PDB file of C-alpha atoms in Angstrom:
ATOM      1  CA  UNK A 271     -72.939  21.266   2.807  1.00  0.00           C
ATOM      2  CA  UNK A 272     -71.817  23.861   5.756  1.00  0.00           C
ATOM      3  CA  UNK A 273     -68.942  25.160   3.258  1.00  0.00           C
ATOM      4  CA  UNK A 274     -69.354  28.644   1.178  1.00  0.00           C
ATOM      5  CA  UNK A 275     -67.004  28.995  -1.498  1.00  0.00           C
ATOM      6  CA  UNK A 276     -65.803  32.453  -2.746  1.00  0.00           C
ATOM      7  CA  UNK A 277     -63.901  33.657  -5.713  1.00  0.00           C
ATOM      8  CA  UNK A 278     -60.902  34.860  -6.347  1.00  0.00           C
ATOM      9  CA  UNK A 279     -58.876  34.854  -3.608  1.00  0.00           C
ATOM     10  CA  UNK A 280     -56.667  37.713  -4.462  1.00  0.00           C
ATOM     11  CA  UNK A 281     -57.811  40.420  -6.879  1.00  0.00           C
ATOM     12  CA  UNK A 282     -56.000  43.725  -8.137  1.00  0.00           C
ATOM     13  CA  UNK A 283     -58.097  46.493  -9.995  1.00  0.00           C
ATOM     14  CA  UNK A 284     -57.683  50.323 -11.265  1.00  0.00           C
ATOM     15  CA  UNK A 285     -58.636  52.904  -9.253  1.00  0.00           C
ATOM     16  CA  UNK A 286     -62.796  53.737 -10.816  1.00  0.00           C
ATOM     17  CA  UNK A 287     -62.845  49.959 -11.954  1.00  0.00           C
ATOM     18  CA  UNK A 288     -65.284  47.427 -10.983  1.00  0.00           C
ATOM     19  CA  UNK A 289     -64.196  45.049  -8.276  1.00  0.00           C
ATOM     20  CA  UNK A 290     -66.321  41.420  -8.742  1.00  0.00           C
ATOM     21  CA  UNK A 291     -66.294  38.892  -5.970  1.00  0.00           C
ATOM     22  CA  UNK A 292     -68.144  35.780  -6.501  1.00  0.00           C
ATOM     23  CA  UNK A 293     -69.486  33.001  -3.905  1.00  0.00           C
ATOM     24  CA  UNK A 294     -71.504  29.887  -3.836  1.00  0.00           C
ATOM     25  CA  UNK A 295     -73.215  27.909  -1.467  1.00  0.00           C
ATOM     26  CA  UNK A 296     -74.687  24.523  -0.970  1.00  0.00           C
ATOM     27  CA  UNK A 297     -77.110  24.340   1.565  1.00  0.00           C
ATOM     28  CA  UNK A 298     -80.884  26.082   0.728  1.00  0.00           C
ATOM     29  CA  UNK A 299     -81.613  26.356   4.708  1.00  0.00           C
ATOM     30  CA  UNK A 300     -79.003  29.244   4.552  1.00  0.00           C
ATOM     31  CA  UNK A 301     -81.705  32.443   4.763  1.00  0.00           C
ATOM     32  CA  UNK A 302     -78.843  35.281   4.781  1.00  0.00           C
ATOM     33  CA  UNK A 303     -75.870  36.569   2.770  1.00  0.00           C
ATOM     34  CA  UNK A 304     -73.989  39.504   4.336  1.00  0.00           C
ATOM     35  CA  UNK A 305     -70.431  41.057   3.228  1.00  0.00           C
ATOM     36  CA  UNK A 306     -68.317  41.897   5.327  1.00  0.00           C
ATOM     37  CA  UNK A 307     -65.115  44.202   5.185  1.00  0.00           C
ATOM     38  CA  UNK A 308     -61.877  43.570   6.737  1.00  0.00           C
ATOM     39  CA  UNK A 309     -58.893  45.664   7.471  1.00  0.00           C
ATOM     40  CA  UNK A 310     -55.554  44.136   8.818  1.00  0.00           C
ATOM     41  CA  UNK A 311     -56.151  43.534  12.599  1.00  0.00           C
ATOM     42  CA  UNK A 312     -59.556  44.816  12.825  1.00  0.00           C
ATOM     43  CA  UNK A 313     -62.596  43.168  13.542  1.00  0.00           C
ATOM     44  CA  UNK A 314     -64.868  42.551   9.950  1.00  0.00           C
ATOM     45  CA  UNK A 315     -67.272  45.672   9.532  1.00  0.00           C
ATOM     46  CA  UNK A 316     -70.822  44.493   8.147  1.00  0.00           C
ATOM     47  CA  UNK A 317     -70.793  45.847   4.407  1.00  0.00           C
ATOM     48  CA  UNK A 318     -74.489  45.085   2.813  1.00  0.00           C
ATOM     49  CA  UNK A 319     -75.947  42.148   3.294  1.00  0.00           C
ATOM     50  CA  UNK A 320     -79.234  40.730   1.165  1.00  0.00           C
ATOM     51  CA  UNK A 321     -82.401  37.894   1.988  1.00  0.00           C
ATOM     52  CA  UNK A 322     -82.522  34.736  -0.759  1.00  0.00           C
ATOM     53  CA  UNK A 323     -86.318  36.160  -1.510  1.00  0.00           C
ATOM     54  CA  UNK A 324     -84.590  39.224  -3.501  1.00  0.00           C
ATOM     55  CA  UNK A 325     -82.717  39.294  -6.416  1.00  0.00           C
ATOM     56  CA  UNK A 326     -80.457  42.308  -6.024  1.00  0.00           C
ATOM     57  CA  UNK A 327     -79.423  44.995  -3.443  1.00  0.00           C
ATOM     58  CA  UNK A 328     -77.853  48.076  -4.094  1.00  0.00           C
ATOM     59  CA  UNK A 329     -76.375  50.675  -1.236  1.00  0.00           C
ATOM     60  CA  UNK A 330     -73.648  53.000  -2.353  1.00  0.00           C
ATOM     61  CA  UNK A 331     -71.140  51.798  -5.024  1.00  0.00           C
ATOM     62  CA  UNK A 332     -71.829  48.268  -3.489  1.00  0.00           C
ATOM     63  CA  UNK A 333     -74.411  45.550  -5.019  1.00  0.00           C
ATOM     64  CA  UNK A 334     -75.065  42.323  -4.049  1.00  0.00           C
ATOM     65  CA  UNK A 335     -76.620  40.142  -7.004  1.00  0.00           C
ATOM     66  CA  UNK A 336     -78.444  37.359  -5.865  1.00  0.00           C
ATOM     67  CA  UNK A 337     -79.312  34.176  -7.945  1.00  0.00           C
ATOM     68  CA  UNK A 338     -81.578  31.714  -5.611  1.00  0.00           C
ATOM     69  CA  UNK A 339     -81.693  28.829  -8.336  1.00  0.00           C
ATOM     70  CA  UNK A 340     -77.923  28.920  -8.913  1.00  0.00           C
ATOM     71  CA  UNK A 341     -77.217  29.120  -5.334  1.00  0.00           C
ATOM     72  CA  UNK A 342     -74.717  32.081  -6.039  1.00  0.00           C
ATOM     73  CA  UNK A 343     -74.090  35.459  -4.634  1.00  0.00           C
ATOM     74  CA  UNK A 344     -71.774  37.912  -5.825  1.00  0.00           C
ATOM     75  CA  UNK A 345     -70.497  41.595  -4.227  1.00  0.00           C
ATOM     76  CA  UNK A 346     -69.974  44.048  -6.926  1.00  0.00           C
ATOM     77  CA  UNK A 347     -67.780  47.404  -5.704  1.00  0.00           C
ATOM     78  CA  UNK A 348     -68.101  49.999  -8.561  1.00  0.00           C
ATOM     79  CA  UNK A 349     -65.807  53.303  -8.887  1.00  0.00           C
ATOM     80  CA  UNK A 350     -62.801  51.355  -6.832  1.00  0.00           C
ATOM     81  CA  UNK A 351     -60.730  52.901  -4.411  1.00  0.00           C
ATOM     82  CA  UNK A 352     -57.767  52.727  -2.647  1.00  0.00           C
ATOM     83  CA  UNK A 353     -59.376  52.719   0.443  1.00  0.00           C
ATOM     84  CA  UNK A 354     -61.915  49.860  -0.876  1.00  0.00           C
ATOM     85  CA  UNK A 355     -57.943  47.449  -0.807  1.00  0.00           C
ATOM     86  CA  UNK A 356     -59.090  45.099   2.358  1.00  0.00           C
ATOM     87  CA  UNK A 357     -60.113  41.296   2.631  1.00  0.00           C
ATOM     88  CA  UNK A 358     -63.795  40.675   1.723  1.00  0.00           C
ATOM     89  CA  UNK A 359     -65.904  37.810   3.534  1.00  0.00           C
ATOM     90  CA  UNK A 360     -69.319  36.519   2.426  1.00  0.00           C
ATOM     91  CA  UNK A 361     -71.258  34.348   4.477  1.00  0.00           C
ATOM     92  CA  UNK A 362     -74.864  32.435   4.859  1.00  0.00           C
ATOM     93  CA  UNK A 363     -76.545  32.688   8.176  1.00  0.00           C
ATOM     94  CA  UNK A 364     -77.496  28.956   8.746  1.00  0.00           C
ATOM     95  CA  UNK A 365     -79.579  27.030  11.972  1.00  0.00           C
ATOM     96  CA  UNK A 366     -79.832  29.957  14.610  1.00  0.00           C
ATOM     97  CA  UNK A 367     -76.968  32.649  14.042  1.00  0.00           C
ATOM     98  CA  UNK A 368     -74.463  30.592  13.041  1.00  0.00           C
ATOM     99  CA  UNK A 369     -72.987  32.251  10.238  1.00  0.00           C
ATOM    100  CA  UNK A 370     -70.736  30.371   7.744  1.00  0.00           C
ATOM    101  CA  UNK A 371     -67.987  32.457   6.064  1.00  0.00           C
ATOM    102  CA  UNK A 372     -65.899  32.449   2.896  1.00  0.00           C
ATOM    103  CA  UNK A 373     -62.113  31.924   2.962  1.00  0.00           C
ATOM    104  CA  UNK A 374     -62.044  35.773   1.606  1.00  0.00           C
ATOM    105  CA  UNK A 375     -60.646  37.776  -1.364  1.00  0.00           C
ATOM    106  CA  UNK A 376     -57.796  39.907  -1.266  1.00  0.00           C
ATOM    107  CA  UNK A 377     -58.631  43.282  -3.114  1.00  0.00           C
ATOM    108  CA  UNK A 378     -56.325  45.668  -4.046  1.00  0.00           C
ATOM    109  CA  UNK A 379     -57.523  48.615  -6.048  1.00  0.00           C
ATOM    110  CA  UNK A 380     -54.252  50.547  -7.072  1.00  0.00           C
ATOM    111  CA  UNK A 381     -54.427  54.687  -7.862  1.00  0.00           C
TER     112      UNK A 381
ATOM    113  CA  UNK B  64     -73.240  54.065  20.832  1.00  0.00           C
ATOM    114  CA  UNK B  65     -70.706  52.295  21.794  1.00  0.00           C
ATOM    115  CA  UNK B  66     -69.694  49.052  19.466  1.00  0.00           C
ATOM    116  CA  UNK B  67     -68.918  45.744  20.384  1.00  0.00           C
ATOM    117  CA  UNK B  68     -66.433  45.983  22.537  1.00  0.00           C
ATOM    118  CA  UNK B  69     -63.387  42.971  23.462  1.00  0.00           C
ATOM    119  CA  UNK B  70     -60.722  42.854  25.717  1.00  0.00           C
ATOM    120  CA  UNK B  71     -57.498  42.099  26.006  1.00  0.00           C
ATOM    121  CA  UNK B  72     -56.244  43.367  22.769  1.00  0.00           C
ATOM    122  CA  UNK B  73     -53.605  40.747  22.538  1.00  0.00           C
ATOM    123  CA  UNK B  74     -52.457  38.296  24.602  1.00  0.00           C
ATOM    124  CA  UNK B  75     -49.090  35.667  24.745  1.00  0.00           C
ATOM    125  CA  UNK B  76     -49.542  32.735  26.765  1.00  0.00           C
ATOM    126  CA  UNK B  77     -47.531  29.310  26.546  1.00  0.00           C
ATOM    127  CA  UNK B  78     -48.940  25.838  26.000  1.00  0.00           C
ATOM    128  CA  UNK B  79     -50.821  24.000  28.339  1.00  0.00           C
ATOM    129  CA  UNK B  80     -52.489  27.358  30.002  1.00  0.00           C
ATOM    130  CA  UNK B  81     -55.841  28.453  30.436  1.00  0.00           C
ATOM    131  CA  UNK B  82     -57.466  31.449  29.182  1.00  0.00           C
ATOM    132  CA  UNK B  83     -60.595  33.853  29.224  1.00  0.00           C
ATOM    133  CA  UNK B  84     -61.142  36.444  26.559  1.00  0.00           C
ATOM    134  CA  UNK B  85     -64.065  39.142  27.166  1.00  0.00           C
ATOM    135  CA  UNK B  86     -66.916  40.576  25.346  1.00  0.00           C
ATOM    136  CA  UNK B  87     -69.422  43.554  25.969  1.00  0.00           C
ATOM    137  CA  UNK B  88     -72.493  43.468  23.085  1.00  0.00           C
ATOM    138  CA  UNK B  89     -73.573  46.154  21.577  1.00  0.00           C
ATOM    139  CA  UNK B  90     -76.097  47.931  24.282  1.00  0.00           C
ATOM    140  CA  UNK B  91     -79.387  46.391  23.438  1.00  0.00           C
ATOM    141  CA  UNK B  92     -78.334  43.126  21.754  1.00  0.00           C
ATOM    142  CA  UNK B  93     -79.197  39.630  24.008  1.00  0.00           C
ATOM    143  CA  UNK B  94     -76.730  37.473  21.314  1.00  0.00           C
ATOM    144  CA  UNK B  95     -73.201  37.072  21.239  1.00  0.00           C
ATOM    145  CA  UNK B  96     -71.362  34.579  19.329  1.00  0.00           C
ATOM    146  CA  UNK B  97     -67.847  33.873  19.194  1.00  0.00           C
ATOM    147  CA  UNK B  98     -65.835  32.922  16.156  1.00  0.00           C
ATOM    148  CA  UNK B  99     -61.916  32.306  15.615  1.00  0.00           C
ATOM    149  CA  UNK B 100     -60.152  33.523  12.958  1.00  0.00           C
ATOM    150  CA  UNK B 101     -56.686  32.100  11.747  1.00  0.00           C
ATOM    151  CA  UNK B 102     -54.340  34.423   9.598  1.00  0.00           C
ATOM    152  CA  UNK B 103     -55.496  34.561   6.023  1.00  0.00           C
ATOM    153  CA  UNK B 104     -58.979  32.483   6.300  1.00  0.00           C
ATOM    154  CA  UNK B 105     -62.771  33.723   7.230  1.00  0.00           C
ATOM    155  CA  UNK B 106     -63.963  33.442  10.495  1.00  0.00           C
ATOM    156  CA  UNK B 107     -64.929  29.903  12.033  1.00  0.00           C
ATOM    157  CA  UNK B 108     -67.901  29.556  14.362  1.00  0.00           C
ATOM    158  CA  UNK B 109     -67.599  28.702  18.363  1.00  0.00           C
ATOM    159  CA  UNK B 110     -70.099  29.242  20.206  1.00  0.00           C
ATOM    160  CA  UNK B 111     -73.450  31.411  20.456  1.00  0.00           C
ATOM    161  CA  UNK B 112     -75.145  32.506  23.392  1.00  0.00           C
ATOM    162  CA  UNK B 113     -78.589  34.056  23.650  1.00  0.00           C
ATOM    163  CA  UNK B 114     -80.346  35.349  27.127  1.00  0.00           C
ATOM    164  CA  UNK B 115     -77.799  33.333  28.714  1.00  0.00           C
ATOM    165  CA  UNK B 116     -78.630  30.076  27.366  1.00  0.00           C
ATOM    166  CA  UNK B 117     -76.077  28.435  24.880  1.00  0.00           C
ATOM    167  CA  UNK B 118     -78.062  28.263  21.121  1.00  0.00           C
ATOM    168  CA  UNK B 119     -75.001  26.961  19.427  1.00  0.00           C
ATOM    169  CA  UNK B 120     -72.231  25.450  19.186  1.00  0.00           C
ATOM    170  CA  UNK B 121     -69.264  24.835  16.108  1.00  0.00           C
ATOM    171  CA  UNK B 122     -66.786  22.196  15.281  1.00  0.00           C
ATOM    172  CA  UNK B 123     -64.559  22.797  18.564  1.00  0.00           C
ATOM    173  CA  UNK B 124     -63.265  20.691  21.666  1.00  0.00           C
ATOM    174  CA  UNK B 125     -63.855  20.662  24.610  1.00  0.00           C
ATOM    175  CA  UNK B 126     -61.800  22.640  25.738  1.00  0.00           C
ATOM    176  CA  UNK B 127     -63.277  25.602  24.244  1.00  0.00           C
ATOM    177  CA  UNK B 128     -66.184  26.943  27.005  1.00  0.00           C
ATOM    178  CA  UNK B 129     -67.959  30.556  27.008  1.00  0.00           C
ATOM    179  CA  UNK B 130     -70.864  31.599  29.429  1.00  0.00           C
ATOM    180  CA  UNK B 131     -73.203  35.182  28.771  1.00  0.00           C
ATOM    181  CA  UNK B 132     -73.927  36.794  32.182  1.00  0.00           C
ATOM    182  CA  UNK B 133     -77.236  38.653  32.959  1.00  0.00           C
ATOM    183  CA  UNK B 134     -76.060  41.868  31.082  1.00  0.00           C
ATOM    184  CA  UNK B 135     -75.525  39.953  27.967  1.00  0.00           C
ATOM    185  CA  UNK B 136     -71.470  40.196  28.189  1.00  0.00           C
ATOM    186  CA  UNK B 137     -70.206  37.033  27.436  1.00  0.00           C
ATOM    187  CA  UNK B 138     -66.807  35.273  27.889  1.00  0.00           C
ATOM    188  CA  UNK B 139     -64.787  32.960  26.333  1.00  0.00           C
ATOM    189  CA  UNK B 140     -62.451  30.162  27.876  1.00  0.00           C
ATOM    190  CA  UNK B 141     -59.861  28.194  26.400  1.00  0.00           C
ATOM    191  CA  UNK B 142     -57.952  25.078  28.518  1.00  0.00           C
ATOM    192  CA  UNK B 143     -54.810  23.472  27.879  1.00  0.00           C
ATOM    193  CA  UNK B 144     -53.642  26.131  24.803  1.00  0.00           C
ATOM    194  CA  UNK B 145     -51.968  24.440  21.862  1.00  0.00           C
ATOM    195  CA  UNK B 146     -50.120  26.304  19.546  1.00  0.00           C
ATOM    196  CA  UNK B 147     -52.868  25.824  16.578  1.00  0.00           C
ATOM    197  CA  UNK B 148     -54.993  27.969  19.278  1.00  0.00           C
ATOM    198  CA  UNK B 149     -53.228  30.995  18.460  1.00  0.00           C
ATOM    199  CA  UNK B 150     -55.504  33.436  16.532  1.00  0.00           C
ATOM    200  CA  UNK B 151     -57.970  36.020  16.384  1.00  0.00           C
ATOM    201  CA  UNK B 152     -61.017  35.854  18.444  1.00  0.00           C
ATOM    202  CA  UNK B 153     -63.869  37.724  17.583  1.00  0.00           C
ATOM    203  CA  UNK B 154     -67.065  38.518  19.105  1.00  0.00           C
ATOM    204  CA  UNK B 155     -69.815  39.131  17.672  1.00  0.00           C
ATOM    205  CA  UNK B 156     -73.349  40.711  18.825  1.00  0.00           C
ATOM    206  CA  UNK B 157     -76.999  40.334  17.338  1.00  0.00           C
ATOM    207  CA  UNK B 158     -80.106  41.636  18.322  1.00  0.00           C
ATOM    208  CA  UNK B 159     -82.219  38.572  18.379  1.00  0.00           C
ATOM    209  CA  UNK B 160     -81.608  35.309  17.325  1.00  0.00           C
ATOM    210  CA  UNK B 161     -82.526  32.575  14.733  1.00  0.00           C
ATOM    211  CA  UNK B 162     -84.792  33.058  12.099  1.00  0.00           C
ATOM    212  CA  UNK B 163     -85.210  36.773  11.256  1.00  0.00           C
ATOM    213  CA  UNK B 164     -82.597  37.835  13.026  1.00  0.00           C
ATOM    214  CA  UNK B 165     -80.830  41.263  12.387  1.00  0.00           C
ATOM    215  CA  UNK B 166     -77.444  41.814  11.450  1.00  0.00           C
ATOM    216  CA  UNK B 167     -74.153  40.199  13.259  1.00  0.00           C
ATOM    217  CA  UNK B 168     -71.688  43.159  14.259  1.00  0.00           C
ATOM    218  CA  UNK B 169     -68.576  42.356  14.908  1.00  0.00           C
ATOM    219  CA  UNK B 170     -65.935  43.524  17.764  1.00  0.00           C
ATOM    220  CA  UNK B 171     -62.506  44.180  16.941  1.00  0.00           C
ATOM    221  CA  UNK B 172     -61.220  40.995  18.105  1.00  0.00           C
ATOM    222  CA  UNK B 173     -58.648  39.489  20.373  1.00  0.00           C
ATOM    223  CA  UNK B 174     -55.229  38.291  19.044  1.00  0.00           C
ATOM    224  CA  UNK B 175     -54.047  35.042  20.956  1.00  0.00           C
ATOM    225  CA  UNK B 176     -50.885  34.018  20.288  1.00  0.00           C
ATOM    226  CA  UNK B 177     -49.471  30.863  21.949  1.00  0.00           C
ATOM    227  CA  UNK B 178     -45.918  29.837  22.263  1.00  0.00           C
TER     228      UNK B 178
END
């Protein structure tokens, strides 16, 4: 019940496509989704993040669609870019701070 | 302002020893928590620490131990290394804790590598 899945693991788009990355998520105490970016060997860097009592966030060329009955969250990147090509984590903040994380998706957006 | 910073960078140690990886918050923020990340999966969950008092605690042995001192930095220790210790360590720091609390930033992370 812990456990946040996340879809694809590896995903390759055009350069000014749209990048979709999909999780789900079990447990309804879970009262936070953030993204978070990762380059290789650096630390994950906080992307957008959104609260289960909203239904979508938008800030920049990222989204974060939120569906509360479904128990689903997805990160949509619009106008890909190279520099977009990095892992992607969600997560769900459960009891305290203890935040949960997906195994992560690959992108690579190629030029 | 200054991020979260960690130190060492990287480390090499060989089975069986003992060691302590460091964390600074982000100036203001009384949480840290610690997470370990093997190559190619998400972050998994330690430990978290709040004013000093331990608020958490993941799916780890015993011999995995931290402690937050009075200015909020925090360390972690690790006892008798095993190879399936080696990893990246992050810490990360929060401004409050539990319910309605802000937004985890993360350090750049220690890589432990045990041989």
């Amino acid at each position: 019940q812990q456990q946040v899945k996340q879809s694809p693991q590896s995903l390759i788009v055009q350069k000014g496509g749209i990048s979709i990355i999909n999780c789900a998520y079990e447990n309804t105490a879970f009262d936070y989704f953030p993204w978070y970016q990762q380059f290789p060997g650096k630390g994950p860097a906080l992307l957008i993040a959104i609260r289960p009592d909203v239904s979508e966030k938008k800030e920049g060329r990222f989204t974060i669609s939120f569906n509360k009955s479904a128990k689903q969250f997805s990160l949509h990147i619009m106008d890909s870019q190279p520099g977009d090509s990095a892992t992607y984590f969600c997560a769900a903040r459960g009891h305290g701070q203890n935040f949960v994380f997906g195994p992560g998706t690959r992108l690579s957006v190629l030029p | 302002d200054a991020g979260v910073t960690q130190s060492p960078t990287h480390l090499i140690k060989t089975r069986g020893q003992q060691v302590t990886l460091r964390c600074s918050p982000i100036s203001g923020h009384k949480s840290v928590s610690w997470y370990q990340q093997v190559l190619g999966q998400g972050p998994q969950f330690i430990f978290q620490y709040y004013e000093k008092e331990e608020r958490g605690r993941g799916n780890f042995p015993d011999r995995f131990s931290a402690r937050q001192f009075p200015n909020y930095s925090s360390e972690l220790n690790v006892n008798a290394l095993l190879l399936g210790d080696s990893a990246l360590y992050l810490c990360a720091s929060s401004s409050r804790s539990g319910q309605g609390a802000g937004e985890q930033y993360f350090g750049p992370g220690t890589r432990l590598t045990v041989t």
